[in-house]
Amino acid sequence: MSITKTAAKQILSYFPFRYVNVGREFHMWLHKFEQMKSMDYGQIRQAQLQAMKEIVKLAYEQTVFYKRLYDSHGFHPDMLQDFSDVERIPIIHKEDVRMHGKEMVVSKYSPEKLKKLGTSGTTGTSLTLYTNRTVEQREWAAICYQWANVGYKPGDGRVEFRGALPSSKLYILDKYSRTLKINTTSITEHNIKEILEAILASGYEYLYGFPSALAMFAKFLVDQKLTALYQPKAVLLACEMVHDYQVHLIGSVFSRSKLFAHYGQTEKAALGGWMNDSRAYYFLPLYSYVEQNPDTSAIIGTSFLNDVMPLIRYELTDAASPFDQLPQKGLEHLFPVIRSIDGRMGEIMYKPNGDMLPSPLIAIALRGTRTFSACKLIQHRYDLIEIMAESSQPKDIVEEEISMVVKKLENLFTIDMNFQITIVPHIVRTETGKFKNVEVRIGKEPVS
């Protein structure tokens, strides 16, 4: 960023948030989402269908990729008359985006002049996605609409635990965006007090970030006996699978704070979040059209926000419990409702006999652990799982707790499963601070 832009942002950081950080598009879409509360199911479905027709027509007429794809499948936008016609539209996958991303960009935009976003790549090679400020304003409106359920208002300060920072700084205070950004790759028991002091000095009352990073932060607060010093208004979980043991730990440390989790992606193909005391995911029907692949249980989304690089019937790598499009009583404006997101397809583990086990079931075995700050399960073959525990505590204490974890895992995987224990001071994360809790390497050379 240039010196001029940096100086301008510093000056603007003192102005009211609504005048400098959000624009007309943000307020228009926030109003659109808020209007859903006064609409009945039929009205919302009609609005969904109209949005679906518009994005399909745009993609066909103004992108190289969709024109070629739809013509080759004998599909034309005029065929889309009601939701029963949606299945005529071919499904696309990550590999399509990886190979033809620039051809998915609407013709009036130049990919070289658009903002490029990269997915984390935790399920393979990262993707390059194209967007602009207009699309980002719509996305922020959707997030703010969700966060309003726990009291958040646009402009409220938040502490972010979402990855690495430049120059390996421990934290950065960005007054322009009202965020205190914590370097999640550098949090240790030795600097946790310094991080807490920065949070208290900021006055920000919302924690936001990766469940794994916030759980680690909470654990270090417990270890250093610092839990009484800070209780945020809410803890906002995002960008990773949320496991029960993480919810239990975060909820016990921040017992007076509201807890909210949303499910979304860089691709903006689907957005859902917890409502009230339910941990089911309630989706925003005017954000996207959400389906499910009956064969793989994978979520399929069509974004209504992104008219720069449309993603239509885009199959995600996340599997979910069975769902349909009907809402639940009392929250008729949010649908579908998905009871659980069961994990990325690459996080499905196997019993020695080949039966599958989704990651939420496996996470139960890790609930309530105290001697390690992170844990990763690596399945090298059907009958061998490596348990990699991150800890700075004495080996014998850690091994004692891991032995209890192994007993729980044996109940899931059967006694025919072999477990190999590895204790390390640090589990390597990606550049964003993420790591996969589950990694399946079946078919690769197993460890000795």
Coordinates of C-alpha atoms in Angstrom, one line a residue:
M1 CA 0.0 0.0 0.0
S2 CA 1.3 3.5 -0.9
I3 CA 2.3 6.1 1.7
T4 CA -0.6 8.3 0.6
K5 CA -3.2 5.5 0.9
T6 CA -1.8 4.5 4.3
A7 CA -2.0 8.1 5.6
A8 CA -5.6 8.5 4.2
K9 CA -6.7 5.3 6.0
Q10 CA -5.2 6.6 9.3
I11 CA -7.2 9.9 8.9
L12 CA -10.4 8.1 7.9
S13 CA -10.1 5.8 10.9
Y14 CA -11.3 8.7 13.1
F15 CA -14.5 9.2 11.1
P16 CA -17.8 7.3 11.9
F17 CA -17.6 3.8 10.5
R18 CA -20.7 4.1 8.4
Y19 CA -19.2 6.9 6.3
V20 CA -15.9 5.4 5.3
N21 CA -15.9 1.6 5.6
V22 CA -19.2 0.6 4.1
G23 CA -21.1 2.0 1.1
R24 CA -24.4 2.0 -0.7
E25 CA -24.1 -1.7 -1.8
F26 CA -23.5 -2.8 1.8
H27 CA -26.7 -1.0 3.0
M28 CA -28.8 -2.2 0.1
W29 CA -27.9 -5.8 0.7
L30 CA -28.2 -5.6 4.4
H31 CA -31.7 -4.2 3.9
K32 CA -32.4 -7.0 1.5
F33 CA -31.5 -9.6 4.1
E34 CA -33.4 -7.9 6.8
Q35 CA -36.5 -7.8 4.6
M36 CA -36.6 -11.6 4.5
K37 CA -38.1 -11.5 8.1
S38 CA -41.2 -9.9 6.7
M39 CA -41.5 -12.3 3.7
D40 CA -43.3 -15.6 3.7
Y41 CA -41.7 -18.8 2.3
G42 CA -43.3 -18.5 -1.1
Q43 CA -42.2 -14.9 -1.6
I44 CA -38.6 -15.8 -0.7
R45 CA -38.6 -18.8 -3.0
Q46 CA -39.9 -16.6 -5.8
A47 CA -37.1 -14.1 -5.1
Q48 CA -34.6 -17.0 -5.1
L49 CA -35.8 -18.3 -8.4
Q50 CA -35.6 -14.8 -10.0
A51 CA -32.0 -14.4 -8.7
M52 CA -31.1 -17.9 -10.0
K53 CA -32.5 -16.9 -13.5
E54 CA -30.5 -13.7 -13.5
I55 CA -27.2 -15.2 -12.5
V56 CA -27.6 -18.1 -15.0
K57 CA -28.5 -15.7 -17.8
L58 CA -25.5 -13.4 -17.0
A59 CA -23.1 -16.3 -16.9
Y60 CA -24.3 -17.8 -20.2
E61 CA -24.3 -14.5 -22.1
Q62 CA -21.2 -12.9 -20.6
T63 CA -18.6 -15.6 -19.8
V64 CA -16.7 -17.9 -22.1
F65 CA -16.8 -20.8 -19.7
Y66 CA -20.5 -21.1 -19.0
K67 CA -21.5 -20.5 -22.7
R68 CA -19.3 -23.4 -23.7
L69 CA -20.4 -25.6 -20.8
Y70 CA -24.1 -25.1 -21.2
D71 CA -24.0 -25.5 -25.0
S72 CA -22.1 -28.8 -24.6
H73 CA -24.8 -30.0 -22.2
G74 CA -27.7 -28.9 -24.3
F75 CA -28.8 -26.3 -21.7
H76 CA -30.1 -22.8 -22.3
P77 CA -31.1 -20.3 -19.6
D78 CA -34.6 -20.1 -21.1
M79 CA -35.1 -23.7 -19.9
L80 CA -35.0 -22.5 -16.3
Q81 CA -38.6 -21.9 -15.4
D82 CA -38.9 -23.3 -11.9
F83 CA -36.8 -25.1 -9.4
S84 CA -37.4 -28.5 -10.9
D85 CA -35.3 -27.3 -13.9
V86 CA -32.3 -26.6 -11.8
E87 CA -31.0 -30.1 -12.2
R88 CA -30.7 -29.5 -15.9
I89 CA -27.8 -27.2 -15.1
P90 CA -24.4 -29.0 -15.0
I91 CA -22.6 -29.1 -11.7
I92 CA -19.1 -27.6 -11.6
H93 CA -16.2 -28.4 -9.3
K94 CA -13.0 -27.0 -7.9
E95 CA -11.0 -28.3 -10.8
D96 CA -13.1 -26.3 -13.2
V97 CA -12.3 -23.2 -11.3
R98 CA -8.7 -24.1 -11.1
M99 CA -8.4 -24.7 -14.9
H100 CA -10.9 -22.1 -16.3
G101 CA -11.1 -19.4 -13.6
K102 CA -10.3 -16.5 -15.9
E103 CA -12.9 -17.7 -18.4
M104 CA -15.5 -17.6 -15.6
V105 CA -15.1 -13.8 -15.2
V106 CA -17.9 -11.7 -16.7
S107 CA -16.8 -10.1 -20.0
K108 CA -17.0 -6.5 -18.8
Y109 CA -14.3 -7.1 -16.2
S110 CA -10.6 -7.7 -16.8
P111 CA -9.2 -10.4 -14.5
E112 CA -5.9 -8.5 -14.3
K113 CA -7.7 -5.5 -12.8
L114 CA -9.9 -7.4 -10.3
K115 CA -9.0 -8.3 -6.7
K116 CA -7.6 -11.9 -6.5
L117 CA -8.5 -14.1 -3.5
G118 CA -7.0 -17.5 -2.8
T119 CA -8.6 -20.3 -0.9
S120 CA -6.6 -21.8 1.9
G121 CA -5.7 -25.0 0.0
T122 CA -6.3 -27.2 3.0
T123 CA -8.0 -29.8 0.7
G124 CA -5.4 -29.5 -2.1
T125 CA -4.0 -26.9 -4.4
S126 CA -5.5 -23.4 -3.6
L127 CA -7.9 -21.7 -6.1
T128 CA -7.6 -18.2 -7.5
L129 CA -11.0 -16.3 -7.3
Y130 CA -11.8 -12.9 -8.7
T131 CA -13.9 -10.3 -7.0
N132 CA -14.3 -6.5 -6.5
R133 CA -15.3 -4.1 -3.8
T134 CA -19.0 -4.4 -4.7
V135 CA -19.1 -8.1 -4.1
E136 CA -17.1 -7.8 -0.9
Q137 CA -19.6 -5.2 0.4
R138 CA -22.5 -7.7 -0.2
E139 CA -20.6 -10.4 1.6
W140 CA -19.9 -8.1 4.6
A141 CA -23.6 -7.2 4.7
A142 CA -24.5 -10.9 4.9
I143 CA -21.9 -11.5 7.7
C144 CA -23.2 -8.4 9.7
Y145 CA -26.8 -9.6 9.2
Q146 CA -25.8 -12.9 10.9
W147 CA -23.7 -11.4 13.6
A148 CA -26.6 -9.1 14.6
N149 CA -28.0 -12.3 16.3
V150 CA -25.3 -11.9 19.0
G151 CA -25.4 -8.1 19.2
Y152 CA -22.7 -7.1 16.7
K153 CA -23.2 -3.9 14.8
P154 CA -21.2 -2.7 11.8
G155 CA -18.2 -0.7 13.2
D156 CA -18.0 -2.6 16.5
G157 CA -14.4 -3.5 17.2
R158 CA -13.3 -7.1 16.9
V159 CA -10.2 -9.2 17.8
E160 CA -9.3 -11.4 14.9
F161 CA -7.6 -14.8 15.2
R162 CA -7.4 -15.7 11.5
G163 CA -3.8 -16.4 10.5
A164 CA -0.3 -15.1 10.1
L165 CA 0.7 -11.4 10.0
P166 CA 3.5 -9.7 8.0
S167 CA 7.0 -9.4 9.6
S168 CA 5.9 -12.0 12.2
K169 CA 4.3 -9.3 14.3
L170 CA 2.4 -10.7 17.3
Y171 CA -0.5 -8.4 16.7
I172 CA -1.5 -5.4 14.6
L173 CA -4.2 -2.8 15.5
D174 CA -6.1 -1.6 12.4
K175 CA -8.3 1.3 13.5
Y176 CA -9.6 1.8 10.0
S177 CA -11.3 -1.6 10.0
R178 CA -11.7 -1.6 13.8
T179 CA -9.8 -4.8 14.2
L180 CA -7.0 -6.1 16.4
K181 CA -5.4 -8.8 14.4
I182 CA -3.6 -11.5 16.3
N183 CA -0.8 -13.6 14.7
T184 CA -2.3 -17.1 15.3
T185 CA 1.0 -18.8 14.2
S186 CA 2.9 -17.1 17.1
I187 CA 0.7 -17.6 20.1
T188 CA 2.5 -19.3 23.0
E189 CA 2.2 -19.7 26.7
H190 CA 5.0 -17.1 27.0
N191 CA 3.3 -14.3 25.2
I192 CA -0.3 -14.9 26.0
K193 CA -0.3 -12.2 28.7
E194 CA 1.0 -9.6 26.2
I195 CA -1.8 -10.6 23.7
L196 CA -4.4 -10.2 26.5
E197 CA -3.1 -6.8 27.5
A198 CA -3.4 -5.7 23.8
I199 CA -7.0 -6.9 23.7
L200 CA -7.9 -5.1 26.9
A201 CA -6.2 -1.9 25.7
S202 CA -8.2 -2.0 22.4
G203 CA -11.5 -2.1 24.3
Y204 CA -12.9 -4.5 21.6
E205 CA -15.6 -6.8 22.8
Y206 CA -15.9 -9.4 20.0
L207 CA -13.5 -12.3 19.3
Y208 CA -13.6 -13.6 15.8
G209 CA -11.5 -16.3 14.1
F210 CA -10.6 -19.9 13.5
P211 CA -12.1 -22.3 16.2
S212 CA -8.7 -24.0 16.5
A213 CA -7.0 -20.7 17.2
L214 CA -9.6 -19.4 19.7
A215 CA -9.6 -22.8 21.5
M216 CA -5.8 -22.6 21.8
F217 CA -6.1 -19.0 23.1
A218 CA -8.7 -20.1 25.6
K219 CA -6.6 -23.0 26.8
F220 CA -3.5 -20.7 27.4
L221 CA -5.7 -18.3 29.4
V222 CA -6.7 -21.3 31.6
D223 CA -3.1 -22.5 31.9
Q224 CA -1.9 -19.0 32.9
K225 CA -4.9 -18.3 35.2
L226 CA -6.0 -15.3 33.2
T227 CA -9.6 -16.2 32.5
A228 CA -11.1 -13.7 34.9
L229 CA -9.6 -10.7 33.1
Y230 CA -11.6 -10.7 29.9
Q231 CA -15.2 -11.7 28.9
P232 CA -16.2 -10.5 25.3
K233 CA -19.8 -9.9 24.3
A234 CA -19.5 -12.7 21.8
V235 CA -17.2 -15.2 20.3
L236 CA -17.6 -15.6 16.5
L237 CA -16.3 -18.8 15.0
A238 CA -15.6 -19.1 11.3
C239 CA -13.5 -20.6 8.5
E240 CA -13.0 -24.0 9.9
M241 CA -15.0 -27.0 11.0
V242 CA -16.3 -26.4 14.6
H243 CA -15.8 -29.4 16.9
D244 CA -17.6 -30.1 20.1
Y245 CA -14.5 -30.1 22.2
Q246 CA -13.6 -26.6 20.9
V247 CA -17.1 -25.3 21.8
H248 CA -16.8 -26.9 25.2
L249 CA -13.5 -25.3 25.9
I250 CA -14.3 -21.8 24.5
G251 CA -17.7 -21.8 26.2
S252 CA -16.3 -22.7 29.6
V253 CA -13.6 -20.0 29.5
F254 CA -15.9 -17.3 28.1
S255 CA -19.0 -18.4 30.0
R256 CA -20.7 -15.0 29.9
S257 CA -20.2 -14.6 26.2
K258 CA -22.6 -15.5 23.4
L259 CA -21.2 -18.1 21.0
F260 CA -21.9 -18.0 17.2
A261 CA -20.5 -20.0 14.3
H262 CA -21.1 -19.5 10.6
Y263 CA -20.3 -21.7 7.7
G264 CA -19.0 -20.0 4.6
Q265 CA -16.3 -20.1 2.1
T266 CA -14.0 -17.8 0.0
E267 CA -16.1 -18.9 -3.0
K268 CA -19.3 -17.4 -1.4
A269 CA -21.3 -20.3 -2.5
A270 CA -23.3 -20.8 0.7
L271 CA -23.6 -19.0 4.1
G272 CA -25.3 -20.4 7.1
G273 CA -25.0 -19.9 10.9
W274 CA -26.3 -20.9 14.3
M275 CA -29.5 -19.4 15.6
N276 CA -30.6 -19.0 19.2
D277 CA -29.4 -22.1 21.1
S278 CA -29.3 -24.4 18.1
R279 CA -26.1 -25.6 16.6
A280 CA -27.8 -26.4 13.3
Y281 CA -26.9 -24.1 10.4
Y282 CA -29.6 -21.8 9.1
F283 CA -28.8 -20.6 5.6
L284 CA -29.5 -17.2 3.9
P285 CA -31.8 -18.0 0.9
L286 CA -31.1 -14.7 -0.8
Y287 CA -27.4 -15.1 -0.5
S288 CA -27.3 -18.3 -2.5
Y289 CA -29.3 -21.4 -3.6
V290 CA -28.1 -24.4 -1.6
E291 CA -28.5 -28.0 -2.7
Q292 CA -27.0 -31.4 -1.7
N293 CA -25.5 -34.1 -3.8
P294 CA -27.5 -37.2 -2.9
D295 CA -24.6 -39.5 -3.7
T296 CA -21.8 -37.8 -1.8
S297 CA -23.7 -35.6 0.7
A298 CA -21.6 -32.7 -0.5
I299 CA -23.1 -29.2 -0.4
I300 CA -23.8 -27.5 -3.8
G301 CA -24.2 -23.7 -3.9
T302 CA -25.1 -21.0 -6.4
S303 CA -24.0 -17.6 -5.3
F304 CA -26.3 -14.6 -5.9
L305 CA -23.7 -12.1 -4.7
N306 CA -20.9 -12.7 -7.1
D307 CA -21.7 -11.2 -10.5
V308 CA -18.0 -10.8 -11.3
M309 CA -17.1 -14.5 -11.4
P310 CA -20.3 -16.5 -11.1
L311 CA -20.2 -19.8 -9.4
I312 CA -23.4 -21.8 -10.4
R313 CA -24.1 -25.2 -9.0
Y314 CA -20.6 -25.3 -7.5
E315 CA -20.0 -28.5 -5.5
L316 CA -18.0 -27.9 -2.3
T317 CA -15.9 -30.5 -0.7
D318 CA -17.9 -30.3 2.5
A319 CA -20.3 -33.1 3.4
A320 CA -23.5 -32.4 5.4
S321 CA -26.3 -34.2 7.1
P322 CA -29.3 -34.8 4.9
F323 CA -31.5 -31.7 4.4
D324 CA -34.3 -30.3 2.3
Q325 CA -35.4 -26.8 1.4
L326 CA -38.1 -26.4 3.9
P327 CA -37.6 -23.9 6.8
Q328 CA -38.3 -24.5 10.5
K329 CA -41.2 -23.0 12.4
G330 CA -40.4 -19.6 13.8
L331 CA -37.5 -19.0 11.4
E332 CA -39.3 -19.4 8.1
H333 CA -37.0 -16.8 6.4
L334 CA -33.9 -18.9 6.8
F335 CA -33.5 -22.2 4.8
P336 CA -32.3 -24.8 4.3
V337 CA -31.5 -25.8 7.8
I338 CA -28.6 -28.3 8.0
R339 CA -28.3 -30.1 11.3
S340 CA -24.5 -30.6 11.0
I341 CA -21.6 -30.0 8.6
D342 CA -19.9 -33.3 8.8
G343 CA -16.5 -32.4 7.5
R344 CA -14.6 -32.0 4.3
M345 CA -14.7 -35.1 2.0
G346 CA -11.0 -35.5 2.6
E347 CA -11.5 -35.6 6.3
I348 CA -13.6 -38.8 6.3
M349 CA -11.6 -41.5 8.1
Y350 CA -12.0 -45.2 7.9
K351 CA -12.3 -48.2 10.2
P352 CA -9.9 -51.2 9.5
N353 CA -12.7 -52.9 7.5
G354 CA -13.2 -49.8 5.3
D355 CA -16.3 -48.3 6.9
M356 CA -16.3 -44.5 7.0
L357 CA -16.3 -42.3 10.0
P358 CA -17.0 -38.5 9.7
S359 CA -14.8 -36.1 11.6
P360 CA -17.4 -34.8 14.1
L361 CA -17.6 -38.3 15.6
I362 CA -13.8 -38.5 15.8
A363 CA -13.7 -35.0 17.5
I364 CA -15.7 -36.4 20.4
A365 CA -12.6 -38.3 21.5
L366 CA -10.6 -35.0 21.8
R367 CA -13.2 -33.2 23.9
G368 CA -11.9 -31.8 27.2
T369 CA -8.2 -32.5 26.7
R370 CA -5.9 -30.3 28.8
T371 CA -2.3 -31.3 28.2
F372 CA -2.0 -30.4 24.5
S373 CA -2.9 -27.3 22.6
A374 CA -3.7 -29.0 19.3
C375 CA -4.0 -32.5 17.9
K376 CA -3.9 -34.0 14.5
L377 CA -5.0 -37.5 13.4
I378 CA -3.2 -38.9 10.4
Q379 CA -4.5 -42.1 8.9
H380 CA -1.6 -43.8 7.1
R381 CA -3.5 -47.0 6.2
Y382 CA -6.8 -48.5 7.1
D383 CA -5.4 -50.0 10.3
L384 CA -2.9 -47.3 11.3
I385 CA -3.6 -43.8 12.7
E386 CA -0.9 -41.5 14.0
I387 CA -1.9 -39.2 16.8
M388 CA 0.2 -36.0 16.7
A389 CA -0.2 -33.9 19.8
E390 CA 1.2 -30.4 20.2
S391 CA 2.4 -29.8 23.8
S392 CA 5.1 -28.2 25.9
Q393 CA 4.2 -30.2 29.0
P394 CA 6.2 -33.3 30.2
K395 CA 5.9 -36.3 28.0
D396 CA 4.6 -38.6 30.6
I397 CA 1.7 -36.3 31.5
V398 CA 0.8 -35.9 27.8
E399 CA 1.0 -39.6 27.2
E400 CA -1.3 -40.3 30.1
E401 CA -4.0 -38.2 28.6
I402 CA -3.4 -39.5 25.1
S403 CA -3.9 -43.0 26.4
M404 CA -7.4 -42.0 27.4
V405 CA -8.0 -40.5 24.0
V406 CA -6.9 -43.8 22.4
K407 CA -9.5 -45.7 24.4
K408 CA -12.2 -43.4 23.1
L409 CA -10.9 -43.8 19.6
E410 CA -10.9 -47.6 19.9
N411 CA -14.6 -47.4 20.6
L412 CA -15.0 -45.7 17.2
F413 CA -12.5 -47.5 15.1
T414 CA -12.6 -50.9 16.9
I415 CA -9.6 -52.6 18.7
D416 CA -8.2 -53.7 15.3
M417 CA -7.0 -50.1 14.8
N418 CA -3.3 -49.4 15.6
F419 CA -2.4 -46.0 17.0
Q420 CA 1.1 -44.4 16.8
I421 CA 1.7 -41.5 19.2
T422 CA 3.9 -38.5 18.3
I423 CA 4.4 -35.5 20.6
V424 CA 5.7 -32.3 19.0
P425 CA 6.2 -28.7 20.3
H426 CA 4.4 -27.3 17.3
I427 CA 2.2 -28.6 14.5
V428 CA 2.9 -26.9 11.2
R429 CA 0.2 -24.6 10.0
T430 CA -0.4 -23.1 6.5
E431 CA 0.4 -19.5 5.9
T432 CA -3.1 -18.6 7.1
G433 CA -2.5 -20.3 10.4
K434 CA -4.7 -23.3 9.6
F435 CA -4.0 -27.0 9.8
K436 CA -6.0 -30.0 9.0
N437 CA -7.2 -31.8 12.2
V438 CA -7.6 -34.9 10.1
E439 CA -5.5 -36.1 7.2
V440 CA -6.0 -39.3 5.3
R441 CA -2.9 -40.7 3.6
I442 CA -4.2 -44.1 2.7
G443 CA -2.4 -45.3 -0.5
K444 CA 0.8 -43.4 0.4
E445 CA 3.8 -44.9 2.0
P446 CA 3.0 -45.4 5.8
V447 CA 5.4 -44.2 8.5
S448 CA 7.8 -46.8 9.9

